[in-house]
Tab-separated table of C-alpha atoms and ligand atoms in Angstrom:
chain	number	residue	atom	x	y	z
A	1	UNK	CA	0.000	0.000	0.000
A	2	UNK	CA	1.139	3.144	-0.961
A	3	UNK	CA	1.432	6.481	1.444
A	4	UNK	CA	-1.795	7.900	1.888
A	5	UNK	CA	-1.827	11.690	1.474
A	6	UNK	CA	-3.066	13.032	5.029
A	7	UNK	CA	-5.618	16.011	3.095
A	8	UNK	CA	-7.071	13.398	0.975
A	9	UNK	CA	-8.008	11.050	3.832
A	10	UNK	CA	-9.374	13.998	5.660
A	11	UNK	CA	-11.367	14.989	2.903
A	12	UNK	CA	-12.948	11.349	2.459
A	13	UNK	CA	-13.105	10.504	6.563
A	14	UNK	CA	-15.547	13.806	6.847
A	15	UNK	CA	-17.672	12.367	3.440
A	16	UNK	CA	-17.792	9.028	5.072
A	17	UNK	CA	-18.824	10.403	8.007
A	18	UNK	CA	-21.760	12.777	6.626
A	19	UNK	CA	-22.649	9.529	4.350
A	20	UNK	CA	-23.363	7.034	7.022
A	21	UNK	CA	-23.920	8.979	10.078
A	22	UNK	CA	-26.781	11.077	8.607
A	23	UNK	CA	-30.125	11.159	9.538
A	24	UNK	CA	-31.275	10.266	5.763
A	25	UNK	CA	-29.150	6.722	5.820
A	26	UNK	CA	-29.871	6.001	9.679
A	27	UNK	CA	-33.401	6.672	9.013
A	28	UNK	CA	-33.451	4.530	5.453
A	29	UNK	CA	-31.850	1.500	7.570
A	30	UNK	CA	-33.767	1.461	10.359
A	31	UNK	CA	-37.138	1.557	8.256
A	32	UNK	CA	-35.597	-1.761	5.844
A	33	UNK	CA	-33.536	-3.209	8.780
A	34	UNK	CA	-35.381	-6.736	8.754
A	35	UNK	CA	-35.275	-7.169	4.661
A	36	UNK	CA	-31.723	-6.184	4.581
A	37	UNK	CA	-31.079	-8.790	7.013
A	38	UNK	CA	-32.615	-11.566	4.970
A	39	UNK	CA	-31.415	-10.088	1.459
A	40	UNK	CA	-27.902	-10.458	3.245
A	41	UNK	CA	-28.777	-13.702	4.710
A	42	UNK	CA	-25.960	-15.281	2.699
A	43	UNK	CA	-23.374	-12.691	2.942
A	44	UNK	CA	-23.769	-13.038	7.133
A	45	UNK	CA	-23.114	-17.265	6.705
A	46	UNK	CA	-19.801	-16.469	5.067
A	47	UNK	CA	-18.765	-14.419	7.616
A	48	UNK	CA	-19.531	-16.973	10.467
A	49	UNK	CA	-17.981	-19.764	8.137
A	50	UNK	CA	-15.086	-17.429	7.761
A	51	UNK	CA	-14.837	-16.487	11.447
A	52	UNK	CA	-14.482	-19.938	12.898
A	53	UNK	CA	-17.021	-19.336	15.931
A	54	UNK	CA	-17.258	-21.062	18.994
A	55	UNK	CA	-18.641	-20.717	22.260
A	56	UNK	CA	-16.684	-18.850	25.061
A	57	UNK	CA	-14.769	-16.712	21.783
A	58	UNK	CA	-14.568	-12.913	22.450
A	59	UNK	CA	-15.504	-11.062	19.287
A	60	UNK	CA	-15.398	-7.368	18.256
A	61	UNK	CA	-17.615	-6.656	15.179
A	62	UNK	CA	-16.409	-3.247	13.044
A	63	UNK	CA	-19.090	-1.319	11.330
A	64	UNK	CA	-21.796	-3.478	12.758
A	65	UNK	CA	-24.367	-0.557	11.288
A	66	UNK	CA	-27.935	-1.663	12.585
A	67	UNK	CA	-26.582	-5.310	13.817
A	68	UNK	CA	-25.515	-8.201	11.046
A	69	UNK	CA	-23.815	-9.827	11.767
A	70	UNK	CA	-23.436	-8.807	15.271
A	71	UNK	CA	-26.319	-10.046	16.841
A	72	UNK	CA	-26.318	-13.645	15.060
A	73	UNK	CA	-22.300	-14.319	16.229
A	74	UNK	CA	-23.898	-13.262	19.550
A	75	UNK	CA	-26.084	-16.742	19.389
A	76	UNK	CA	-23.101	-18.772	17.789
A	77	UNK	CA	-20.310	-17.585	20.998
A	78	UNK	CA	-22.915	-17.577	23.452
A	79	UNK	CA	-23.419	-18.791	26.766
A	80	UNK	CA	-19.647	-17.831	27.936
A	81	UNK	CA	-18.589	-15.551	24.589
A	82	UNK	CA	-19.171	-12.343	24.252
A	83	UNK	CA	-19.544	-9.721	21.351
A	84	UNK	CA	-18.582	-5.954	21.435
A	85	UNK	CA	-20.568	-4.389	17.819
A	86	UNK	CA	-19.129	-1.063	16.965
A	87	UNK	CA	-20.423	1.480	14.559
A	88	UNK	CA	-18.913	5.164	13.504
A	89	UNK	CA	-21.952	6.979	14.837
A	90	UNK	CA	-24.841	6.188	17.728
A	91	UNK	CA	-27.698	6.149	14.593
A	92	UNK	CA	-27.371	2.453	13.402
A	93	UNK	CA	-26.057	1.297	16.519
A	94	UNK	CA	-28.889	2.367	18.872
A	95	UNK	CA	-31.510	-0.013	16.347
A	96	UNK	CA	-29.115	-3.195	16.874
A	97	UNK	CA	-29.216	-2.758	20.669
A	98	UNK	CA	-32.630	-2.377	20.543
A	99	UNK	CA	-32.925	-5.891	18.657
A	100	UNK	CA	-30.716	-7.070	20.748
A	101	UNK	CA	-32.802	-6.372	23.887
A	102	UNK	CA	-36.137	-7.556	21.859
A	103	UNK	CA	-34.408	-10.790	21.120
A	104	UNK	CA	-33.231	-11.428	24.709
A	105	UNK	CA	-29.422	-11.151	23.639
A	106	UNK	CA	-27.201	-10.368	26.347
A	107	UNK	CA	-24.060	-11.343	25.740
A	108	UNK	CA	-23.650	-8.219	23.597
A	109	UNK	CA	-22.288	-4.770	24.098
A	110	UNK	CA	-22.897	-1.554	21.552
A	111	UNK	CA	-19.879	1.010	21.106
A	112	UNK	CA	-19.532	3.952	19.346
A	113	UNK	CA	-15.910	3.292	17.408
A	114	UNK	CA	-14.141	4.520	14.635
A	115	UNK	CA	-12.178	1.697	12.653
A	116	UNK	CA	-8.574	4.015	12.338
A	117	UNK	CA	-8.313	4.757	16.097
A	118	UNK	CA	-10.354	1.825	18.081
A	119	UNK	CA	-11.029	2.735	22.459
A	120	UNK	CA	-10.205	-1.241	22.698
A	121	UNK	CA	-6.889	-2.146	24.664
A	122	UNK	CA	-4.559	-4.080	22.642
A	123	UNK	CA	-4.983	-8.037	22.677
A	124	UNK	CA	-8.057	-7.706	23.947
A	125	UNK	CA	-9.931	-9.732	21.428
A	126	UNK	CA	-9.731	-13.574	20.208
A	127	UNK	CA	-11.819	-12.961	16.993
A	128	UNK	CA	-12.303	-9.428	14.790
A	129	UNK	CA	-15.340	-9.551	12.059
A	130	UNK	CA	-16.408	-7.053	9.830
A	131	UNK	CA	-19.365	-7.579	7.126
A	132	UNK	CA	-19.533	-4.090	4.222
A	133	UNK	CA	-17.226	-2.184	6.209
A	134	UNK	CA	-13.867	-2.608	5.473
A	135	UNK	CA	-14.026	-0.624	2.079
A	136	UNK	CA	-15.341	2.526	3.897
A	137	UNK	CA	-11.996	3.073	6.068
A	138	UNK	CA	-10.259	6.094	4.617
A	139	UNK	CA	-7.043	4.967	5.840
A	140	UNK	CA	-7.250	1.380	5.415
A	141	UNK	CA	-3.726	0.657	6.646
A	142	UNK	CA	-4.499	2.413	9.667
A	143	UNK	CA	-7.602	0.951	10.411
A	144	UNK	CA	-6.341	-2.735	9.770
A	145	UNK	CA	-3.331	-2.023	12.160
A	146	UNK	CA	-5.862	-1.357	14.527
A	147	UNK	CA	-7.564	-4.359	13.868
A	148	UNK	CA	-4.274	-6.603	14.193
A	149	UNK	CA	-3.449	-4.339	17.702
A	150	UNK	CA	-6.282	-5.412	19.548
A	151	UNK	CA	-6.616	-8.697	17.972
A	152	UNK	CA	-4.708	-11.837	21.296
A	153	UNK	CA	-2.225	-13.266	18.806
A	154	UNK	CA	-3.633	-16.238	17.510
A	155	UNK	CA	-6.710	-14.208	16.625
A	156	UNK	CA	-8.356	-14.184	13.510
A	157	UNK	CA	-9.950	-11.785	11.327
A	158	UNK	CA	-12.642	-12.029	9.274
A	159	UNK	CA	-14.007	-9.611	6.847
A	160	UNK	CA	-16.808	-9.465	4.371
A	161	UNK	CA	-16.570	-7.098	1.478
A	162	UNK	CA	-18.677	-6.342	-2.052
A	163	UNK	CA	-16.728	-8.257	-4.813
A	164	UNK	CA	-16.740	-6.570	-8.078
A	165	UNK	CA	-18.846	-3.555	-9.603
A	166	UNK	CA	-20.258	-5.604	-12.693
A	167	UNK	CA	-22.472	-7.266	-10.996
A	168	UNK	CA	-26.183	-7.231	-11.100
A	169	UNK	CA	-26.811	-5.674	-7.231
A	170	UNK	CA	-24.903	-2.314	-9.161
A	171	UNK	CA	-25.717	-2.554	-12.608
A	172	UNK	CA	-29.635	-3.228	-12.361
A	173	UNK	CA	-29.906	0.097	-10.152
A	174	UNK	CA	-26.879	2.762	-9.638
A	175	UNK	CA	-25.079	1.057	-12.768
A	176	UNK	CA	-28.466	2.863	-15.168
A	177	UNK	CA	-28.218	5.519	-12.245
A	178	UNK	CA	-24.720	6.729	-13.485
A	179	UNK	CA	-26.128	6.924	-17.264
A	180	UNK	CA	-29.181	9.190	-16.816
A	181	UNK	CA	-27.418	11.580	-14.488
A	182	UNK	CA	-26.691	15.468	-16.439
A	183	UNK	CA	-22.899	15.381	-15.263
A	184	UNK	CA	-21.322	12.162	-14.823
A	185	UNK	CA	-19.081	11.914	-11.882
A	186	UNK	CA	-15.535	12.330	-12.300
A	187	UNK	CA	-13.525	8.666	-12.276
A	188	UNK	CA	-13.006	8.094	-8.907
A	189	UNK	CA	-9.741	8.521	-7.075
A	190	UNK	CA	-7.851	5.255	-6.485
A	191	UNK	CA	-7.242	5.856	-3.144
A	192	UNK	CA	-10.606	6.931	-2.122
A	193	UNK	CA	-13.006	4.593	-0.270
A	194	UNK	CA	-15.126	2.489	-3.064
A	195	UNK	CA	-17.760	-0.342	-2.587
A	196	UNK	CA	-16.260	-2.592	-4.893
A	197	UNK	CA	-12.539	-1.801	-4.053
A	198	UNK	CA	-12.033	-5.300	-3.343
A	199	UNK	CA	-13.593	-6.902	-6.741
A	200	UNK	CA	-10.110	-6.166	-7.113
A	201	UNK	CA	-8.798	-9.608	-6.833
A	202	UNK	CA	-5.788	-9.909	-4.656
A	203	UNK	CA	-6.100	-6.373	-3.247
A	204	UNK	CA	-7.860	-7.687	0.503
A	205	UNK	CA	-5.085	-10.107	0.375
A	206	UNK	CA	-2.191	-7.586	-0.156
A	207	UNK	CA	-3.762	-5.255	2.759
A	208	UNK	CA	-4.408	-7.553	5.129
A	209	UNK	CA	-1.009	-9.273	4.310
A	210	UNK	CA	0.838	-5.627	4.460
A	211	UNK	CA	-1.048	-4.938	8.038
A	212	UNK	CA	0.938	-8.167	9.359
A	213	UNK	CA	-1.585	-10.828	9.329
A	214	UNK	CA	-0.732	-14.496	8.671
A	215	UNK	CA	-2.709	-17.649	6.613
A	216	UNK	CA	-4.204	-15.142	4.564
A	217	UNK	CA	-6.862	-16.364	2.082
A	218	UNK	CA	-9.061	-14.344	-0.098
A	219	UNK	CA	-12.150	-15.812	-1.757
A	220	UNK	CA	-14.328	-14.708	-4.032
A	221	UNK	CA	-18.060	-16.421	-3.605
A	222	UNK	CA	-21.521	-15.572	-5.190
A	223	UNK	CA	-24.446	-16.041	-2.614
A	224	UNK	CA	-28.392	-15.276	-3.307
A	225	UNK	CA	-29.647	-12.247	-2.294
A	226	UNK	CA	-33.388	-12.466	-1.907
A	227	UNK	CA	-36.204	-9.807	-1.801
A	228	UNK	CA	-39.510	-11.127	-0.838
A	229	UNK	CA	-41.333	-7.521	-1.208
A	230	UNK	CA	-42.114	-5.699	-4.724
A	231	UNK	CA	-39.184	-4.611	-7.228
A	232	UNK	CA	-41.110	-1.028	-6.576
A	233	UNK	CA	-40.399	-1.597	-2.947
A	234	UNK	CA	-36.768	-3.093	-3.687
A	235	UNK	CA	-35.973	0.395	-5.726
A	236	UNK	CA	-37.086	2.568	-2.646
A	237	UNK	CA	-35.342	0.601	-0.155
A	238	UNK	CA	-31.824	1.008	-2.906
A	239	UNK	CA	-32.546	4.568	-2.872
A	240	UNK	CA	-32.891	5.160	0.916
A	241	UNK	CA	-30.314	3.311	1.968
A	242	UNK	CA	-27.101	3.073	-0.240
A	243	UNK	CA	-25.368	6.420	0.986
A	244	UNK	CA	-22.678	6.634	-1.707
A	245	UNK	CA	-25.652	6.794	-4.225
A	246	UNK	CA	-27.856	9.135	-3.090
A	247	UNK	CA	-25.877	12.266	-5.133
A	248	UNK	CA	-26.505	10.456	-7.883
A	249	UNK	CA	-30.513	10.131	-7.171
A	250	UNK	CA	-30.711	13.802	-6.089
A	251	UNK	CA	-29.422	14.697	-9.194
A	252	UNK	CA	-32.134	13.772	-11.002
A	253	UNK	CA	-35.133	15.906	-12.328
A	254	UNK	CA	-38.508	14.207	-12.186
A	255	UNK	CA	-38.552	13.348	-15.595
A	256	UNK	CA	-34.771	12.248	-15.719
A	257	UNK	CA	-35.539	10.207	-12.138
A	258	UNK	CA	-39.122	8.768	-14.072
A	259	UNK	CA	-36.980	7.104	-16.960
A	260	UNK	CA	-34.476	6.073	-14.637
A	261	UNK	CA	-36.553	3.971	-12.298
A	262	UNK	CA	-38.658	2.578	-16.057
A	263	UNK	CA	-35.032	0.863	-16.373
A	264	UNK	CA	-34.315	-0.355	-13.244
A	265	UNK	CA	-37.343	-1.824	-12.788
A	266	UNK	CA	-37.344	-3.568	-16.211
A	267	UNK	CA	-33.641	-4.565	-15.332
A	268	UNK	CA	-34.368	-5.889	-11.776
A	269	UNK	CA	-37.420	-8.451	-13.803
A	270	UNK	CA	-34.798	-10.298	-15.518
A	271	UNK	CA	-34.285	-11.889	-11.703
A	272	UNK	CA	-37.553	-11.562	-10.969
A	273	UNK	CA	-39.667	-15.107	-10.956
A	274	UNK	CA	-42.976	-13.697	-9.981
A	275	UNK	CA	-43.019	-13.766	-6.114
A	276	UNK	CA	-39.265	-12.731	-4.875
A	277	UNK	CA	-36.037	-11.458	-6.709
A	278	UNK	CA	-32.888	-13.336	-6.498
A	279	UNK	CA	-29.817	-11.498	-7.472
A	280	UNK	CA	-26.140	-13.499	-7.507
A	281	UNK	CA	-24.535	-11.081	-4.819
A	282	UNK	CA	-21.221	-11.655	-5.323
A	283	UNK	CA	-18.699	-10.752	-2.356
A	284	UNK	CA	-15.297	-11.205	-1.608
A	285	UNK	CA	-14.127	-13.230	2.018
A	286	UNK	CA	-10.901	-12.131	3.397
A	287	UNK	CA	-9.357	-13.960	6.940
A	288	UNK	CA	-6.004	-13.899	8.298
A	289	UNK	CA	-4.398	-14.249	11.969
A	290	UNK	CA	-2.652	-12.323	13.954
A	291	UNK	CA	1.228	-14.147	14.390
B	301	SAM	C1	-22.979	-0.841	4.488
B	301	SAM	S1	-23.040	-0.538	6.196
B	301	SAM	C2	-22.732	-2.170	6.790
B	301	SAM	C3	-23.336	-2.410	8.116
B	301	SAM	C4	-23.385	-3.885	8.577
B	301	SAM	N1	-22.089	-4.389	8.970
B	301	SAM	C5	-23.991	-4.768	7.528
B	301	SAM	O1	-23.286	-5.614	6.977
B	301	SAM	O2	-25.201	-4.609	7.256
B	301	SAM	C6	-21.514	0.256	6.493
B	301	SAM	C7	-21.303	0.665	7.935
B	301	SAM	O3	-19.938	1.061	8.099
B	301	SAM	C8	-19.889	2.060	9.069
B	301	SAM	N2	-18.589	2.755	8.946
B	301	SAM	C9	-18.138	3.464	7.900
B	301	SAM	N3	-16.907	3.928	8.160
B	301	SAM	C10	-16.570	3.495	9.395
B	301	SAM	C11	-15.426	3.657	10.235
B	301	SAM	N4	-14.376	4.366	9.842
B	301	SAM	N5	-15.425	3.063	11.445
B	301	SAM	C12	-16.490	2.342	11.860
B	301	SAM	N6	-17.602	2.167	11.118
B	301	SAM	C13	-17.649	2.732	9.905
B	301	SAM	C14	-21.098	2.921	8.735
B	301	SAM	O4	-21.490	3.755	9.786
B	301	SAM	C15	-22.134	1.856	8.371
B	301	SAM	O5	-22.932	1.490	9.468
């Protein structure tokens, strides 16, 4: 990994920030927390696959947003484990603690934490997951050596992230996004935060391999993502709740947004079969541990 350039990161940590801490995306998740879950139903078994759970195992989950997959490695380390979720801002974080307490979870603690400078003590932690987060972390080699600091060595990490961008969960919606908008955004900067950063294939391997980790393995996997509600109702909940797109959407005039949504709709049918959508999500699984 190269040097990152201190202004830049600056510049992209207060974006992130304003992207997921908002009211707009807090609000969006916390009205489509319990489809999410089950859309993501097969990116959350990777990560417990990946994360080698047991009971007693203490776990600290990064970017846990409104609780996946917090709350279900709470069941799998459970009676004597325990699970510490994190998110950037109190938003997301105060829905998955409410779950938790509605599911009688309570071998589970909610902290506000920032990936790049973690209020964990070092080798505090046997196990470190982290499902969609790891590609928002401005400075990724600073957030990973946090990761490996408060990881007992032994530990392992386990991380979750969106594989690459031609795929149908981005071209069916912010893929025909991007070609109605007036001005098209400018290519993105390789060093900025992406979604699909780690379609890339070797990149997760290289970072976590630069921050020090052992036995890495990278895998690339397609699982089903399925939507039991309307493709109307799939749109809105796209809309509401993927932050990095929302420019994009607000850009839009009526008419432009109009012909937009005609062609995500018709593209979303082709995985349609009449009573859910099924679209081949495919993500990438990175693990290592620490030496
Ligand atoms: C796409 S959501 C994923 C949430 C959840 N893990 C899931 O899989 O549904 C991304 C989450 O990353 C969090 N996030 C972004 N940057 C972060 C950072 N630097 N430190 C901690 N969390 C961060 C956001 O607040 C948001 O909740």
């Amino acid at each position: 990994m190269s040097a990152p350039d201190p202004a830049k990161i600056q510049i992209f940590r207060e974006r992130l920030r304003e992207e997921w801490t908002g009211d707009k995306t807090v609000a969006g998740w916390r009205k489509w927390h319990a489809q999410i879950a089950a859309f993501t139903r097969g990116a959350t078994e990777a990560i417990l696959e990946a994360a080698q759970l047991r009971p007693g195992l203490r776990v600290l989950d990064l970017a846990s947003g409104v609780g996946d997959p917090a709350l279900s490695i709470a069941w799998k380390v459970a009676p004597s484990g325990r699970v510490t979720a994190t998110d950037l801002g109190p938003g997301m974080i105060s829905l998955a603690e409410e779950l938790a307490r509605n599911q009688g979870i309570a071998n589970i603690e909610f902290s506000e934490a920032n990936a790049e400078s973690l209020p964990f003590a070092d080798a505090s932690y046997d196990v470190l997951t982290c499902r969609f987060g790891i590609m928002f972390f401005p400075d990724l080699a600073k957030a990973l050596g946090e990761c490996f600091r408060v990881l007992k060595p032994g530990g392992r990490v386990a991380f979750v992230a969106w594989g690459i961008k031609e795929q149908p969960f981005f071209t069916t919606t912010a893929g025909i996004l991007l070609k109605h908008v007036p001005v098209p955004p400018p290519p993105p900067d390789p060093d900025a935060p992406n979604l699909f950063m780690f379609g890339e294939r070797g990149r997760l391997q290289r970072a976590l391999e630069a921050a020090g980790f052992r036995d890495v393995h990278e895998e690339d996997r397609i699982v089903p993502g399925r939507w039991a509600g309307s493709l109307e109702e799939y749109w809105q909940q796209f809309s509401e709740i993927a932050a990095p797109f929302r420019p994009l959407i607000e850009q839009l005039t009526p008419v432009k947004k109009a012909a937009a949504v005609v062609e995500i709709l018709a593209a979303l049918r082709k995985f349609w079969n009449g009573k859910e959508l099924t679209l081949p999500l495919e993500i990438v699984i990175g693990t290592g541990t620490r030496p």
